[in-house]
PDB file of C-alpha atoms in Angstrom:
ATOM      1  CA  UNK A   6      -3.997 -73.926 -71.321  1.00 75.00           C
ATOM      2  CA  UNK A   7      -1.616 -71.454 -73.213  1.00 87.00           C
ATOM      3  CA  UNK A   8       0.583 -73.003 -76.066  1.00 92.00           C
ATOM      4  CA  UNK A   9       3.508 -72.215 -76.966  1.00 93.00           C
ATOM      5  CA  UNK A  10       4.510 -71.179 -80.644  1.00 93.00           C
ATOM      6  CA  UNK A  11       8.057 -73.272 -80.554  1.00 92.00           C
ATOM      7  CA  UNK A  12       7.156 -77.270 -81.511  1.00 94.00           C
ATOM      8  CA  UNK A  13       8.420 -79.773 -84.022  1.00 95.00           C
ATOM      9  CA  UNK A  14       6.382 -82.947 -84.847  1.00 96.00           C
ATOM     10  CA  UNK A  15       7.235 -85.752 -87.014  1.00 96.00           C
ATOM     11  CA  UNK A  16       4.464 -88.848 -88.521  1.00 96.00           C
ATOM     12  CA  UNK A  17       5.862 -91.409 -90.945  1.00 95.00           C
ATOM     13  CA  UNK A  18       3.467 -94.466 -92.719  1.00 93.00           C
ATOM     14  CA  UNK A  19       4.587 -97.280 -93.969  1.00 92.00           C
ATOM     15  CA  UNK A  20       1.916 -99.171 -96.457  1.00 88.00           C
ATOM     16  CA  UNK A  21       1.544-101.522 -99.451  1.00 84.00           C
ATOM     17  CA  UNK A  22       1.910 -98.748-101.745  1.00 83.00           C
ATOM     18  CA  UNK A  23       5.171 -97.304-100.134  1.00 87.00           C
ATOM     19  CA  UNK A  24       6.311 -94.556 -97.480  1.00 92.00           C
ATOM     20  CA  UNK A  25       5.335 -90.994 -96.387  1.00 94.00           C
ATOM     21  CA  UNK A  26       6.094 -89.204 -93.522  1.00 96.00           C
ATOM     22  CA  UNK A  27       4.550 -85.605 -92.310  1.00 96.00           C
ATOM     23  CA  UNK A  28       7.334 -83.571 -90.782  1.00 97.00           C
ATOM     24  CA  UNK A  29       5.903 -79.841 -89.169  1.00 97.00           C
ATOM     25  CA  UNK A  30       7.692 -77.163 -87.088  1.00 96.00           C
ATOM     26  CA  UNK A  31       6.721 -73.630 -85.945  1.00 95.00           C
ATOM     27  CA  UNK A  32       8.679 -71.149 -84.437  1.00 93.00           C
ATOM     28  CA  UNK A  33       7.960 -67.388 -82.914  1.00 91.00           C
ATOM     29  CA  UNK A  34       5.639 -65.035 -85.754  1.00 89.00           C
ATOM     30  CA  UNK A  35       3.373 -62.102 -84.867  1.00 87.00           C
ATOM     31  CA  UNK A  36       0.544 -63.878 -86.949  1.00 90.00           C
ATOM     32  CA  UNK A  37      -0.169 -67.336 -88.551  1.00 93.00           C
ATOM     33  CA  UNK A  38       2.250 -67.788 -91.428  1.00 94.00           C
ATOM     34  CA  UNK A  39       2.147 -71.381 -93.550  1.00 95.00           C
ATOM     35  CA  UNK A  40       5.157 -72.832 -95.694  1.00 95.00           C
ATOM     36  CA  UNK A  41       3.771 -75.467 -96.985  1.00 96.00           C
ATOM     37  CA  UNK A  42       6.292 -78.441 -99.489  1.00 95.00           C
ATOM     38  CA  UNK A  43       4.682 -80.951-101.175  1.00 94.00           C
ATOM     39  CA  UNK A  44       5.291 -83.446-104.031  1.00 90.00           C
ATOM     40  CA  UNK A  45       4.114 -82.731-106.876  1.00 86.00           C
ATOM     41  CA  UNK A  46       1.396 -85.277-107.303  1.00 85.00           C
ATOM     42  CA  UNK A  47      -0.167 -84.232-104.266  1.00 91.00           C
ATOM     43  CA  UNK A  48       0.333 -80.307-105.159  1.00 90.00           C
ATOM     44  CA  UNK A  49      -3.774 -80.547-105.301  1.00 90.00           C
ATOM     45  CA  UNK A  50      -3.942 -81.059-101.589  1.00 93.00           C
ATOM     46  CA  UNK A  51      -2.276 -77.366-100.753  1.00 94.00           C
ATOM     47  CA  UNK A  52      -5.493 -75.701-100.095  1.00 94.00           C
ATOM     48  CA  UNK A  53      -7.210 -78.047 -97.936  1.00 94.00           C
ATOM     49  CA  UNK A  54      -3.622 -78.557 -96.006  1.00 96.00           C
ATOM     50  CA  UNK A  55      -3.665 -74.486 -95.368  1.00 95.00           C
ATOM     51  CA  UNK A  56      -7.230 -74.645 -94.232  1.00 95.00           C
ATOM     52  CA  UNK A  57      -6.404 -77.112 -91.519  1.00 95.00           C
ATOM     53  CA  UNK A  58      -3.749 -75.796 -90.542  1.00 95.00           C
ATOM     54  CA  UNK A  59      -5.395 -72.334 -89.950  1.00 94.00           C
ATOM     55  CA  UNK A  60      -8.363 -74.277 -88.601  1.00 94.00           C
ATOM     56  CA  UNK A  61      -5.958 -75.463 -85.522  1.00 93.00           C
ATOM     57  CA  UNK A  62      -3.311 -73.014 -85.398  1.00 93.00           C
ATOM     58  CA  UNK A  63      -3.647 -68.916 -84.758  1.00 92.00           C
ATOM     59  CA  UNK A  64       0.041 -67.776 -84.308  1.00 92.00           C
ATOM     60  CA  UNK A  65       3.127 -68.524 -85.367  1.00 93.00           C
ATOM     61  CA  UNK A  66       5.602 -69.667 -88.682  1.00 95.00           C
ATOM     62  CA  UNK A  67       4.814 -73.014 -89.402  1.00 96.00           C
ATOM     63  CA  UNK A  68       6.765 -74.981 -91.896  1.00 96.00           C
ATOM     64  CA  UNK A  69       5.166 -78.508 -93.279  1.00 96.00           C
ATOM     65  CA  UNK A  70       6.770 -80.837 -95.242  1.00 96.00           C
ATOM     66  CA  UNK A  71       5.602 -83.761 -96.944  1.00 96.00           C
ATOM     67  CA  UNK A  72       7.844 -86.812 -98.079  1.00 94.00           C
ATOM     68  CA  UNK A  73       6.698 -89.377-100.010  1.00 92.00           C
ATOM     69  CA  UNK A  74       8.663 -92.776-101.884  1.00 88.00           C
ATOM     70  CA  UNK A  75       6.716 -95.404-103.339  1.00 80.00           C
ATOM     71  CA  UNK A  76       7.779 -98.723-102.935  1.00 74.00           C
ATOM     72  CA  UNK A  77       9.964 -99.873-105.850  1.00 67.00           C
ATOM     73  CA  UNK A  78       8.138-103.042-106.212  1.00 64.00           C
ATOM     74  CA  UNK A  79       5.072-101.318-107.125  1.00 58.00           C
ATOM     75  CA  UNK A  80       6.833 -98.612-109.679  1.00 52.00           C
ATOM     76  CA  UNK A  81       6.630-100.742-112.597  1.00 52.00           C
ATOM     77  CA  UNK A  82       3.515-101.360-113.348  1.00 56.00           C
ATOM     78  CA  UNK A  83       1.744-103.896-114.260  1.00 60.00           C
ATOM     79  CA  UNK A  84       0.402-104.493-117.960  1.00 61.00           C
ATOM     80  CA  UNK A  85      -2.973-105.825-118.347  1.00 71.00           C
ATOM     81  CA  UNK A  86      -4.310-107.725-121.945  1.00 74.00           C
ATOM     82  CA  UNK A  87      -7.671-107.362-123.103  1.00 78.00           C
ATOM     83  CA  UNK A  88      -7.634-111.100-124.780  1.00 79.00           C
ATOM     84  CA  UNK A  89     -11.198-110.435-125.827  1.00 82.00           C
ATOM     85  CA  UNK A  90     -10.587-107.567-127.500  1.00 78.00           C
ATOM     86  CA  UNK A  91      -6.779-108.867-128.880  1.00 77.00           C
ATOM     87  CA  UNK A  92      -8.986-111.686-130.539  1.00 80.00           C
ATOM     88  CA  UNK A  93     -11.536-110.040-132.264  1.00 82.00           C
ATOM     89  CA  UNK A  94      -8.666-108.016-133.718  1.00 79.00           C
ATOM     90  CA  UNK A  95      -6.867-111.357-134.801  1.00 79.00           C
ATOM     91  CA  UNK A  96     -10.098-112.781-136.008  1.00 81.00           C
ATOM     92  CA  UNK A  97     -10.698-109.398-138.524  1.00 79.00           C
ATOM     93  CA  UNK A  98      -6.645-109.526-139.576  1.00 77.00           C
ATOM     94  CA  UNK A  99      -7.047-113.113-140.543  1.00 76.00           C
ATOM     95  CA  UNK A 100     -10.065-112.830-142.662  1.00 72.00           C
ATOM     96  CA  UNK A 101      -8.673-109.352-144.252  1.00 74.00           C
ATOM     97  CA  UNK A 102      -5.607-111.371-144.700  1.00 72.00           C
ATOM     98  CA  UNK A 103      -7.751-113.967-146.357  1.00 74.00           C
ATOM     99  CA  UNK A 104      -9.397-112.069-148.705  1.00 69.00           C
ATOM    100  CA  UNK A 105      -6.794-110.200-149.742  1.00 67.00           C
ATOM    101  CA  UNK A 106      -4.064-112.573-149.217  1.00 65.00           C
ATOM    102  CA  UNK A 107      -1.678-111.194-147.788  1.00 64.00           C
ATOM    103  CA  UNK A 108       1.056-111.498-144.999  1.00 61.00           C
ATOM    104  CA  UNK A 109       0.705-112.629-141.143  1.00 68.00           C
ATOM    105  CA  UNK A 110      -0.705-110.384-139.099  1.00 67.00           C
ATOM    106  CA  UNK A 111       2.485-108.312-136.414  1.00 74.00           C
ATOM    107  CA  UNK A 112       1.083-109.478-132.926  1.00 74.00           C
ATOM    108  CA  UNK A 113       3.341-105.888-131.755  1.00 75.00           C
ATOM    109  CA  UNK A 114       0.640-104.136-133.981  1.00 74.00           C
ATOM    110  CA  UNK A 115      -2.455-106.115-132.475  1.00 72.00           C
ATOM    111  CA  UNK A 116      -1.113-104.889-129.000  1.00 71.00           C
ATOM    112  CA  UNK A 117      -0.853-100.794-130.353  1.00 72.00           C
ATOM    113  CA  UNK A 118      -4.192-101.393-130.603  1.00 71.00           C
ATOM    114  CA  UNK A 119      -5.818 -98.516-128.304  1.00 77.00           C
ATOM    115  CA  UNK A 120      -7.203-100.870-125.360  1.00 74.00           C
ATOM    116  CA  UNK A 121      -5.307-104.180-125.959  1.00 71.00           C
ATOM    117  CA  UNK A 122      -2.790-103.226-123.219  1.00 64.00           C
ATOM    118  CA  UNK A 123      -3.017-100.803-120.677  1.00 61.00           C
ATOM    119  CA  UNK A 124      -1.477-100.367-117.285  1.00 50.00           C
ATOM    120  CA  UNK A 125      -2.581-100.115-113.870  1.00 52.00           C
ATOM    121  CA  UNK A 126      -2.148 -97.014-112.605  1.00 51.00           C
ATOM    122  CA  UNK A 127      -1.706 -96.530-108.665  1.00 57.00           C
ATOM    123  CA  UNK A 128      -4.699 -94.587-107.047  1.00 69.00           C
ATOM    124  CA  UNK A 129      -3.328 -91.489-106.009  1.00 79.00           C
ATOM    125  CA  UNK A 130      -7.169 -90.719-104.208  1.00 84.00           C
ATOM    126  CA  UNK A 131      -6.641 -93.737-102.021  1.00 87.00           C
ATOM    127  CA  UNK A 132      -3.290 -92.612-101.075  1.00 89.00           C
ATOM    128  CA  UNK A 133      -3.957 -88.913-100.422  1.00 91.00           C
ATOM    129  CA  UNK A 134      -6.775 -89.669 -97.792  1.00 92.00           C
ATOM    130  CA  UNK A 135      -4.233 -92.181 -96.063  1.00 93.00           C
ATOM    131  CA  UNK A 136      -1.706 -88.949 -96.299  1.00 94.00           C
ATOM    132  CA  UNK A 137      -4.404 -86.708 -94.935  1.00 95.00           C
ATOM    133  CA  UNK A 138      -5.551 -88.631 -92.121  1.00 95.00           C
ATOM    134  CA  UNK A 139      -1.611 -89.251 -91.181  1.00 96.00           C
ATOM    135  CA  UNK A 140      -1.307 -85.192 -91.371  1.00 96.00           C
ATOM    136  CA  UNK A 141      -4.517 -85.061 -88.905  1.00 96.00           C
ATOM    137  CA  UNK A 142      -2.306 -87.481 -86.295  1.00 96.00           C
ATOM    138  CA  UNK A 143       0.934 -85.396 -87.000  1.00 96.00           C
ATOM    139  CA  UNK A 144      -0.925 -81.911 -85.869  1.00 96.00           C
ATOM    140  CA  UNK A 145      -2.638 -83.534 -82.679  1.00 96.00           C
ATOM    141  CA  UNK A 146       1.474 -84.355 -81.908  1.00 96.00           C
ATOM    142  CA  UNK A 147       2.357 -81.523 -83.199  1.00 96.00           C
ATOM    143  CA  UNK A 148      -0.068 -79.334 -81.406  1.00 95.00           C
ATOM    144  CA  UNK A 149       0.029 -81.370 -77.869  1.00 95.00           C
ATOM    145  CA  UNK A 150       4.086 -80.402 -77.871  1.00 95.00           C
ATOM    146  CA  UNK A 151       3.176 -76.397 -78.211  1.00 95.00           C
ATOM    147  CA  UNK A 152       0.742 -77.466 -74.946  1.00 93.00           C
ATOM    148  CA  UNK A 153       3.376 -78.885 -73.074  1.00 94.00           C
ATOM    149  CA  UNK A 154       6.072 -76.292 -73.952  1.00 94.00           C
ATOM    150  CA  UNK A 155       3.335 -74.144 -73.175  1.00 93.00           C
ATOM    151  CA  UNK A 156       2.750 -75.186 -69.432  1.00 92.00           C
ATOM    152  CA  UNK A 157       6.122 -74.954 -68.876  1.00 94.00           C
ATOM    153  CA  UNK A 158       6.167 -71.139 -69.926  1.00 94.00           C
ATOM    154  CA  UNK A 159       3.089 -71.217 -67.720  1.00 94.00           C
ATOM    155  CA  UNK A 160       5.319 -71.916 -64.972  1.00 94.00           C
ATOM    156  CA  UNK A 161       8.289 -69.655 -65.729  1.00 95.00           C
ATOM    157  CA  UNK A 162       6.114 -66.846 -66.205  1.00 96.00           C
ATOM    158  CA  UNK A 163       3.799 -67.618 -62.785  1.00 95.00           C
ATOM    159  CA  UNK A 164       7.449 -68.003 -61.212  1.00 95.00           C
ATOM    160  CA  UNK A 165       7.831 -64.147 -62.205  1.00 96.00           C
ATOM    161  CA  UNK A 166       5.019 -62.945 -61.050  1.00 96.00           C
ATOM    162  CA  UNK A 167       5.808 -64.276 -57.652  1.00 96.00           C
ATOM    163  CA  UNK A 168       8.546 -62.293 -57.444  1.00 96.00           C
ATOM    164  CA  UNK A 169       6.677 -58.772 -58.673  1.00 96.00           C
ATOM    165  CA  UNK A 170       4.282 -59.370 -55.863  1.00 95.00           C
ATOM    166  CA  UNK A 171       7.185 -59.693 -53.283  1.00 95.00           C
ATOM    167  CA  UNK A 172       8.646 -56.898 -54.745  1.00 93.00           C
ATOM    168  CA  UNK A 173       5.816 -54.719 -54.518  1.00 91.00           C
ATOM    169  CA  UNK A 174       5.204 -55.789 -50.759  1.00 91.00           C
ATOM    170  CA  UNK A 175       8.868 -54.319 -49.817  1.00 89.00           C
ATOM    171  CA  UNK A 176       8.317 -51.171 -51.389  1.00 86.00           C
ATOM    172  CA  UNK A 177       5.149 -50.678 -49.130  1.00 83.00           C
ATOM    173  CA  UNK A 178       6.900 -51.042 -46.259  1.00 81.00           C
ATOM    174  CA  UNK A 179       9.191 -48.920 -47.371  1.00 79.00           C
ATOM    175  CA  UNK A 180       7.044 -46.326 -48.235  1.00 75.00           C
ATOM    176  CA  UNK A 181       6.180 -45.093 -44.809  1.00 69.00           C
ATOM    177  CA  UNK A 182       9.795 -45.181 -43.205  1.00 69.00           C
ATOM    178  CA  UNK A 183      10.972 -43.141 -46.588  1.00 63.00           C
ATOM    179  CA  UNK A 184       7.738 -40.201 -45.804  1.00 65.00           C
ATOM    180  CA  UNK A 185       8.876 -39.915 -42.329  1.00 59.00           C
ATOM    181  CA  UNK A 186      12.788 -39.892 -43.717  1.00 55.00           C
ATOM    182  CA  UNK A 187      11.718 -37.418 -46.615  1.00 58.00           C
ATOM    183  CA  UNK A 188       9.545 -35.254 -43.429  1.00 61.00           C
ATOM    184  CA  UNK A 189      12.484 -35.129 -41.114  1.00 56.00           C
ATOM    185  CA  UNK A 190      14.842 -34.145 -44.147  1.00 58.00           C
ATOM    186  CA  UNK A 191      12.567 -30.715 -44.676  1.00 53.00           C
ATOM    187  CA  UNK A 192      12.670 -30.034 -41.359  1.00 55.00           C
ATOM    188  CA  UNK A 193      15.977 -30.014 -41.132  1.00 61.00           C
ATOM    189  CA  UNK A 194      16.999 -28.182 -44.145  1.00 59.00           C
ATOM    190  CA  UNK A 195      14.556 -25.411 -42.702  1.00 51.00           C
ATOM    191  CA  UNK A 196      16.173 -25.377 -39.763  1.00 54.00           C
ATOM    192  CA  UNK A 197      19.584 -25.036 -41.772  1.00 57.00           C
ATOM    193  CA  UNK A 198      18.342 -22.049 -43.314  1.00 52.00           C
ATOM    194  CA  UNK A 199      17.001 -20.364 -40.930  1.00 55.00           C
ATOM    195  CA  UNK A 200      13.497 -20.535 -42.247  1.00 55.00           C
ATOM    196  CA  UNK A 201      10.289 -20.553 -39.769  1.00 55.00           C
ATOM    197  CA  UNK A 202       6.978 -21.790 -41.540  1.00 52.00           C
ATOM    198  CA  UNK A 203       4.046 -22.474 -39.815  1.00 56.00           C
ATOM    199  CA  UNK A 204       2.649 -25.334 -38.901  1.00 59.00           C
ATOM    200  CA  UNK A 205       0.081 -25.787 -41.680  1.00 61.00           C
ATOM    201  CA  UNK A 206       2.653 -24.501 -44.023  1.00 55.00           C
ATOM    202  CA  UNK A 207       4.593 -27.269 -43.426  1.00 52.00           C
ATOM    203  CA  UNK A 208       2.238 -29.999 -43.490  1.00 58.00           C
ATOM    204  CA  UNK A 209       1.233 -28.761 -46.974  1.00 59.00           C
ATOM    205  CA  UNK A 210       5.018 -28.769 -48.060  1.00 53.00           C
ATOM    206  CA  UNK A 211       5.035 -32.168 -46.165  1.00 52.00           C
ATOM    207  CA  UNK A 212       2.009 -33.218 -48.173  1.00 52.00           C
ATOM    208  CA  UNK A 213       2.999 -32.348 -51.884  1.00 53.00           C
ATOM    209  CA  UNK A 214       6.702 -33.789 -50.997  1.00 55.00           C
ATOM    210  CA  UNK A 215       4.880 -37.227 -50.380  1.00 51.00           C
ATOM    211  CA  UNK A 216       2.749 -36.342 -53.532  1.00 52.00           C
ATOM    212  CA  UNK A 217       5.629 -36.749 -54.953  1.00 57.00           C
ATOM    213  CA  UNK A 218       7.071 -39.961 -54.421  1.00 54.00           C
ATOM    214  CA  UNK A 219       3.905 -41.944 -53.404  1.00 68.00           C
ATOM    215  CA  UNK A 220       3.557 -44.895 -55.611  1.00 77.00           C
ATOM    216  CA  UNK A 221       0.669 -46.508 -54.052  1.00 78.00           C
ATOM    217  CA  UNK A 222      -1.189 -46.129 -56.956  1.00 82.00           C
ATOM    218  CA  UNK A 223       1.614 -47.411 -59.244  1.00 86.00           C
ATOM    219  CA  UNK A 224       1.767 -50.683 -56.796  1.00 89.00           C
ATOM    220  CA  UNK A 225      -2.250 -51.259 -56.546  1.00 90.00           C
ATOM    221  CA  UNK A 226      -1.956 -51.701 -60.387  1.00 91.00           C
ATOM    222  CA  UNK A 227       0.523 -53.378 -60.584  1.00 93.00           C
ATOM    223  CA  UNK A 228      -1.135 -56.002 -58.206  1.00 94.00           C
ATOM    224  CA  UNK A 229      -4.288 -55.817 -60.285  1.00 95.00           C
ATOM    225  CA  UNK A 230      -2.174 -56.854 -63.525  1.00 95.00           C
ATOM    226  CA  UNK A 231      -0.549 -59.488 -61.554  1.00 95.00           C
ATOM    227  CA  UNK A 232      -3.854 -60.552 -61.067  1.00 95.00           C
ATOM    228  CA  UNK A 233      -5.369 -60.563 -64.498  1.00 95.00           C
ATOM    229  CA  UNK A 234      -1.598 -62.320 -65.892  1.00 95.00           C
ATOM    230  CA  UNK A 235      -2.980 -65.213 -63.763  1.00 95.00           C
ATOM    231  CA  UNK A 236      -6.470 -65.062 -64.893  1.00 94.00           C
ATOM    232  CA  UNK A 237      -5.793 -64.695 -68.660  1.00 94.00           C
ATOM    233  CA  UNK A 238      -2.637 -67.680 -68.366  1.00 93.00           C
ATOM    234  CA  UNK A 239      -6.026 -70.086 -66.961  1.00 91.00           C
ATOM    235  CA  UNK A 240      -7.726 -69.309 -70.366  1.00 89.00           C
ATOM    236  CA  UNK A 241      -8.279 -72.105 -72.897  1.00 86.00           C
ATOM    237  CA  UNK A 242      -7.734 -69.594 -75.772  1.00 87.00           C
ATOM    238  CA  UNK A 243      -4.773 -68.190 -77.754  1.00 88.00           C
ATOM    239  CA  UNK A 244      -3.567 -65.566 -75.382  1.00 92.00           C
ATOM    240  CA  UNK A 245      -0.586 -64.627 -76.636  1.00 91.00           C
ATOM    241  CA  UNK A 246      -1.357 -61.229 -77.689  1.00 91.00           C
ATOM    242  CA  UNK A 247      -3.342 -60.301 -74.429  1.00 92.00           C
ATOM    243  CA  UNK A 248       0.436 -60.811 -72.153  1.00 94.00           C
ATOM    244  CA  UNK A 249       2.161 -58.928 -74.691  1.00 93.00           C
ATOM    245  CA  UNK A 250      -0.076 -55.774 -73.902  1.00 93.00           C
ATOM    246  CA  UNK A 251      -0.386 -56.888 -70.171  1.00 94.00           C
ATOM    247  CA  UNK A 252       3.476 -56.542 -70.477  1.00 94.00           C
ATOM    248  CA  UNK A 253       3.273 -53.282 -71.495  1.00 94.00           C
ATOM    249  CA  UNK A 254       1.524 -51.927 -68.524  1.00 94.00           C
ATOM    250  CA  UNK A 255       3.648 -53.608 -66.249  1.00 95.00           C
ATOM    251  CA  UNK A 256       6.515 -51.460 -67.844  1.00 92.00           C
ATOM    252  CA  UNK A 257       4.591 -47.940 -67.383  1.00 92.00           C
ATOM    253  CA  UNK A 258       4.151 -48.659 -63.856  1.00 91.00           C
ATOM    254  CA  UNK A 259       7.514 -49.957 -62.912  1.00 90.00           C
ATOM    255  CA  UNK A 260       9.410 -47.263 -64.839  1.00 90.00           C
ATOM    256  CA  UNK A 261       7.183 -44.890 -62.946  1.00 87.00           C
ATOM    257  CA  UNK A 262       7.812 -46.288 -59.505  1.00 85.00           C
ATOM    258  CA  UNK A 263      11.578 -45.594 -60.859  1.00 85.00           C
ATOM    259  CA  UNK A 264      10.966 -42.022 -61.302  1.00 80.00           C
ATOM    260  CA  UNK A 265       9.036 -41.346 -58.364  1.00 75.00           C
ATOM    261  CA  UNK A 266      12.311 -43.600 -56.083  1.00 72.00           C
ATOM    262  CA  UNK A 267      14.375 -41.223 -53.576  1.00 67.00           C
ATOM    263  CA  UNK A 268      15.367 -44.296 -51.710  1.00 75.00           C
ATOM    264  CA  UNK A 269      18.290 -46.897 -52.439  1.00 79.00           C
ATOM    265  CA  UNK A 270      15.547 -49.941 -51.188  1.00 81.00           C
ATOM    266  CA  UNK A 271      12.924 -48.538 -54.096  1.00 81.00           C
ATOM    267  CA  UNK A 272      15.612 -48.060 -56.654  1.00 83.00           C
ATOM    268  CA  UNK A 273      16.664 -51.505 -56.035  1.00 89.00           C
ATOM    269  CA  UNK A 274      13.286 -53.358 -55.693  1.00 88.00           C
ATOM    270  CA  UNK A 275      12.239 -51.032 -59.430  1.00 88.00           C
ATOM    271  CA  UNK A 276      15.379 -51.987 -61.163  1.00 92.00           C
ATOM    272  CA  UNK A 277      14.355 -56.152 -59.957  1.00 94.00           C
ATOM    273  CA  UNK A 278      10.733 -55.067 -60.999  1.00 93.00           C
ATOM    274  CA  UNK A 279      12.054 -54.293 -64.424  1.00 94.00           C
ATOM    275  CA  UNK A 280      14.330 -57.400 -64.926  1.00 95.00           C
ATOM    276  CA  UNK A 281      11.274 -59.887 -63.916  1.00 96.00           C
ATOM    277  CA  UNK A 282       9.036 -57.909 -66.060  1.00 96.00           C
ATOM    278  CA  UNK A 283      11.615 -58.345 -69.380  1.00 95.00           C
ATOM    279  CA  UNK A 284      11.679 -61.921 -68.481  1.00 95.00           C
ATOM    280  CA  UNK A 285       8.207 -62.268 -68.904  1.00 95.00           C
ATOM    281  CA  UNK A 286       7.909 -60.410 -71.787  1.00 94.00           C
ATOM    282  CA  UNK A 287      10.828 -62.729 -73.392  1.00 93.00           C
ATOM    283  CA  UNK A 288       8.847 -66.024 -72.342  1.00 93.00           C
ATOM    284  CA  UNK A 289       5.335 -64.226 -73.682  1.00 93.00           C
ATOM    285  CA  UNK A 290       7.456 -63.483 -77.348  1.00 92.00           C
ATOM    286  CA  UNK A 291       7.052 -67.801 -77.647  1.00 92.00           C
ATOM    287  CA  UNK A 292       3.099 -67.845 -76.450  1.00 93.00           C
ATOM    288  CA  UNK A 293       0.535 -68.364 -79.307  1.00 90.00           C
TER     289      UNK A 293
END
């Protein structure tokens, strides 16, 4: 199934802790190319995020943001007293104060005391495999709209080739009313002139004439790259860059088959051979 490089995908979790939400779009790139905007606690996580990305994606600029709030409630946070340790400390101020007898002890200085109080800090590890995992469910979104967007370039494009293949069948059967036109043209400007060739001579003349403007070969390839569109669009690959080049051989045969045209018909069916084949190539610009 081809994807296409156009998709926007957006993943939001709500917990104890607070709020994030994963928020990725992608739009047309020759090759993979990551913007990547994260808060700056989880500025850590960039490397890993890249490497999953380029782990899922092949083509295509792809912008993901992270947003993250914690909940207020939990932003002030919460002291915690070491009572054991507070009370030794009173215990060795009263008997200093005892033996040298002096002043109460300052409870504010008993609390300065490195591990009296300390605070309970959140735990950012927890919350960074919560974000991670929500990233995981934001690409398989994210990913599943390039599919469908995908399938319905599939279409479009299959549409196109449709119409190449009916295109091609009118110029055969144009082809052999145009030799006989083209043969009953040089016989008449012969006669016109006054000019008596042989028989053979004129079946050679005949013969490089048609030479000329057959484009049989032209339309056999272009059927067999008809044929190959639709075998690499069934391909469970990135196949982007395979229809841009198929595209490109679908040009040098119809702007041949323009060249080679003596006949209003052909002109008409190459010029319609040309717009089909730029419409393809337009979709094929959005294909990973």
């Amino acid at each position: 199934m081809i994807s296409s490089m156009t998709a926007y995908a957006r993943k939001e979790l709500n917990q104890s802790w607070g709020n994030a939400s994963w928020e990725l779009r992608s739009v047309n790139q020759r090759y993979l190319e990551t913007y990547i905007r994260l808060p700056e606690q989880f500025r850590s996580l960039e490397p890993l995020i890249r490497e999953r990305l380029r782990n899922r994606l092949t083509r295509g600029k792809v912008e993901c943001s992270l947003r993250f709030e914690l909940d207020p409630a939990t932003q002030h946070q919460q002291l915690s007293l070491n009572k054991e340790l507070a009370e030794q400390i009173l215990n060795a101020a009263d008997w200093i104060a005892t033996q040298h007898q002096s002043g109460e002890v300052n409870p504010i200085d008993v609390l300065r005391w490195p591990g009296v109080l300390s605070a309970k800090e959140q735990n950012l590890d927890t919350i960074s495999q919560e974000i991670l995992a929500l990233l995981e469910t934001a690409l398989d979104e994210f990913i599943a709209v390039r599919e469908r967007e995908g399938q319905a370039l599939s279409q479009l494009i299959t549409q196109r080739l449709e119409g190449i293949s009916a295109e091609v069948e009118k110029i055969r059967l144009f082809m052999p009313q145009i030799l006989q036109w083209q043969k009953d043209r040089l016989k008449s400007r012969l006669e016109e002139v006054n000019i008596d060739l042989d028989s053979s001579r004129l079946e050679q003349e005949i013969v490089l004439l048609a030479q000329r403007i057959d484009v049989a070969e032209e339309l056999d390839r272009l059927m067999t790259h008809v044929k190959e569109t639709y075998s690499i669009l069934k391909k469970n690959e990135a196949v982007g860059r395979r229809l841009d080049f198929m595209m490109q051989e679908f040009n040098r045969e119809s702007n041949t088959i323009a060249s080679k045209s003596i006949n209003a018909q052909v002109t008409a069916s190459a010029i319609e051979l040309k717009v089909l084949i730029e419409q393809i190539r337009e979709q094929v610009q959005n294909i990973e």
